[in-house]
PDB file of C-alpha atoms in Angstrom:
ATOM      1  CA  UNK A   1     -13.072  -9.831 -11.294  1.00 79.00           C
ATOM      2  CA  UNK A   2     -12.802  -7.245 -14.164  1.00 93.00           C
ATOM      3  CA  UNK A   3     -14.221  -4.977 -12.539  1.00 93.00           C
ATOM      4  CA  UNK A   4     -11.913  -5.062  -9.743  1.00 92.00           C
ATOM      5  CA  UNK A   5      -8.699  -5.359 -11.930  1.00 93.00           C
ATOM      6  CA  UNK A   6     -10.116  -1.958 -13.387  1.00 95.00           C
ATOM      7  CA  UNK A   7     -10.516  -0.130  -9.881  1.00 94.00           C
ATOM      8  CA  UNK A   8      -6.666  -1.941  -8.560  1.00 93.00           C
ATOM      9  CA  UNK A   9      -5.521  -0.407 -12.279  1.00 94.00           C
ATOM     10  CA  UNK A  10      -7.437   2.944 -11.627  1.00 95.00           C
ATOM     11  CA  UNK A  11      -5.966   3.550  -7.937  1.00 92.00           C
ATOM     12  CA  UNK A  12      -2.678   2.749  -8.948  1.00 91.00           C
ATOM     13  CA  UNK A  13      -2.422   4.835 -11.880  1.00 93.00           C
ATOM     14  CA  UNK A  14      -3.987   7.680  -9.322  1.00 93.00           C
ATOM     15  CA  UNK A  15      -1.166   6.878  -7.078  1.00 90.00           C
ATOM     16  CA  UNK A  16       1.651   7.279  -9.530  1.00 90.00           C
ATOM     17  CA  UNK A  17       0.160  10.322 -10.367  1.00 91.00           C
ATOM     18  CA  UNK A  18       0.638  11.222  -6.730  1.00 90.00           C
ATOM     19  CA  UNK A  19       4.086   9.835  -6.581  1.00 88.00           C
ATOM     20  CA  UNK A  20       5.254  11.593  -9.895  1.00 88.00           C
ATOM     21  CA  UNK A  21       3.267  15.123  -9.019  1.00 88.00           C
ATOM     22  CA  UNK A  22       5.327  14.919  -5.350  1.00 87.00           C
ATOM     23  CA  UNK A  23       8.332  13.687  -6.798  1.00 86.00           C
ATOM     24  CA  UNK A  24       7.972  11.045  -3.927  1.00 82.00           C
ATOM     25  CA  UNK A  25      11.252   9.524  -4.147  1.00 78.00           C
ATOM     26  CA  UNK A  26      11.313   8.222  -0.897  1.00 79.00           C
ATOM     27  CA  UNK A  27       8.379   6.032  -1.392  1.00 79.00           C
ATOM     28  CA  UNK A  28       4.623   5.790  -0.849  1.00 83.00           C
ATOM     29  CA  UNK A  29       2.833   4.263   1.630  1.00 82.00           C
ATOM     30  CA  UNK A  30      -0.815   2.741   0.575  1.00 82.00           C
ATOM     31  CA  UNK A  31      -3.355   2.511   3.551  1.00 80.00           C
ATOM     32  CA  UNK A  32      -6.163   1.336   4.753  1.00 79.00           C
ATOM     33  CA  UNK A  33      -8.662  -1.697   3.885  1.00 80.00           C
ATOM     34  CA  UNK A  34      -8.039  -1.841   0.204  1.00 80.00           C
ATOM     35  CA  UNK A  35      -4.065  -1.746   0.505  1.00 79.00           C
ATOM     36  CA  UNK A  36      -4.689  -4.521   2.780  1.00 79.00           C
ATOM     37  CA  UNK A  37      -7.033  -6.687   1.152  1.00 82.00           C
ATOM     38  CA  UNK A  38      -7.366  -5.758  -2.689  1.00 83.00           C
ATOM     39  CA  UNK A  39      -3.791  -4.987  -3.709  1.00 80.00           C
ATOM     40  CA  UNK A  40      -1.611  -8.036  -2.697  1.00 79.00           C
ATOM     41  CA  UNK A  41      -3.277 -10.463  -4.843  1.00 84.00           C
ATOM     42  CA  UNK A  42      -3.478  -8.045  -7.783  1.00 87.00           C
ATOM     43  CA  UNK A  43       0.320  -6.277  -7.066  1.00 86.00           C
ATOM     44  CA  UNK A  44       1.003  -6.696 -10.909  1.00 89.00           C
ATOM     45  CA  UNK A  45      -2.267  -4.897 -11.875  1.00 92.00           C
ATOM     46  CA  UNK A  46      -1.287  -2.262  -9.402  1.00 89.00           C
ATOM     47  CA  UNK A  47       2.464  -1.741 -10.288  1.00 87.00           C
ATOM     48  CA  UNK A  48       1.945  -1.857 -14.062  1.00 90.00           C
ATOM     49  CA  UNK A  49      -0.312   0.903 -13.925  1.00 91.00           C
ATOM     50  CA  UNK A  50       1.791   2.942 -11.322  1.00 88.00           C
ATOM     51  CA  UNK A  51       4.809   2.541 -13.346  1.00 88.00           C
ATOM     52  CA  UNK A  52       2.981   3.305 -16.821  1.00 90.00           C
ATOM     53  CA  UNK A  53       3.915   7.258 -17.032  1.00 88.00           C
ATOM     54  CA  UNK A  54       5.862   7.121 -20.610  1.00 88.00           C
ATOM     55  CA  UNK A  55       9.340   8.733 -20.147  1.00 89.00           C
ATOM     56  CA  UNK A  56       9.054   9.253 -16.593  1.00 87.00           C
ATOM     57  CA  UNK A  57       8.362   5.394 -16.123  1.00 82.00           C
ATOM     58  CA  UNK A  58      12.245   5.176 -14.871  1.00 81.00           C
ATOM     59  CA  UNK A  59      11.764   7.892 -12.081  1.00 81.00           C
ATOM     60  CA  UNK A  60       8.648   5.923 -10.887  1.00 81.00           C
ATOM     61  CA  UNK A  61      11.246   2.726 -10.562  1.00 78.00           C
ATOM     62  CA  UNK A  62      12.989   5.174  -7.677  1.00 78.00           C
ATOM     63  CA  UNK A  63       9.439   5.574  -5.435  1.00 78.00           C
ATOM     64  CA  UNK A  64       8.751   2.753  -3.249  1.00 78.00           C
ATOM     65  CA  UNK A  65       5.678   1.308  -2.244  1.00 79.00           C
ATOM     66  CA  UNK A  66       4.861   0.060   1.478  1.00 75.00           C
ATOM     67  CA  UNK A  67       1.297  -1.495   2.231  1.00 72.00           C
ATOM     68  CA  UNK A  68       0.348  -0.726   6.054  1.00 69.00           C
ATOM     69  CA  UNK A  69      -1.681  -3.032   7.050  1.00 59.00           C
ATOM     70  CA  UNK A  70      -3.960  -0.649   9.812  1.00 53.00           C
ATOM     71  CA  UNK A  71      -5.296  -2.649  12.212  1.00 53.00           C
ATOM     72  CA  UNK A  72      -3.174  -5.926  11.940  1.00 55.00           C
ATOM     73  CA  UNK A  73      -0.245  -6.143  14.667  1.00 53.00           C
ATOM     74  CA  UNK A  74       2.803  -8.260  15.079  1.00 54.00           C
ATOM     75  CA  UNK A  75       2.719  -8.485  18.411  1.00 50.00           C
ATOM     76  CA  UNK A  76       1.377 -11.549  20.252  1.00 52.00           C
ATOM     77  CA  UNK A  77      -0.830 -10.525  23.258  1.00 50.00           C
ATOM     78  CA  UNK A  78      -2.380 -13.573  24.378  1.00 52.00           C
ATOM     79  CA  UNK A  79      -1.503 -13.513  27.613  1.00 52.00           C
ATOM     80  CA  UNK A  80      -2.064  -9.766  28.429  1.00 50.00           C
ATOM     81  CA  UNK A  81      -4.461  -9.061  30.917  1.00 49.00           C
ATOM     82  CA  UNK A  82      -6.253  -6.862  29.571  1.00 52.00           C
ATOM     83  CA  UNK A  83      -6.682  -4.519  33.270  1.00 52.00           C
ATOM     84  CA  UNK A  84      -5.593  -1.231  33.515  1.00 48.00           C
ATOM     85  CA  UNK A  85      -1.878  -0.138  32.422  1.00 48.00           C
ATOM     86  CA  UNK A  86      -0.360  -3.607  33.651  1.00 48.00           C
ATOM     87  CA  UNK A  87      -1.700  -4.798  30.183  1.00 47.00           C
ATOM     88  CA  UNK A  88       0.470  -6.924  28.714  1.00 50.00           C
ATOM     89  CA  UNK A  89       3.916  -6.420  31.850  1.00 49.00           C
ATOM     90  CA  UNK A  90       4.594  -9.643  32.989  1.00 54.00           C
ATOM     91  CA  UNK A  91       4.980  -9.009  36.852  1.00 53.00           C
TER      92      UNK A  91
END
């Protein structure tokens, strides 16, 4: 578990970096598998080091961070059938 504590501390030190470097004020948005599986259950490991940028550490408070979750959906599509472009249009 250390060692993945260290890589959730390393990416989001890399991704304040980002943030500060683009003065992304308007947020960032962290992709993929590991935003989806690695960083919820370590967010504190994640936002300490994202925040940690000495005097700028206020400015970083200002860029938000959204998790896409790519390849999860909220819609419910059980009873699409799955032919053609009537997929999911109940007729």
């Amino acid at each position: 578990m250390r060692a993945v504590d260290l890589f959730v501390a390393l990416y989001g030190a890399e991704a304040g970096n980002l943030a500060l470097r683009e003065l992304a004020q308007g947020g960032i948005f962290v992709t993929g598998n590991i935003g989806r599986t690695l960083l919820p259950p370590r967010r504190e490991v994640f936002l300490r080091a994202f925040r940690d940028k000495g005097r700028f550490a206020q400015l970083m408070d200002l860029a938000g961070i959204d998790y896409l979750g790519y390849g999860t959906d909220e819609w419910k599509t059980l009873s699409a059938t799955g032919s053609g472009f009537s997929r999911g249009v109940s007729t």
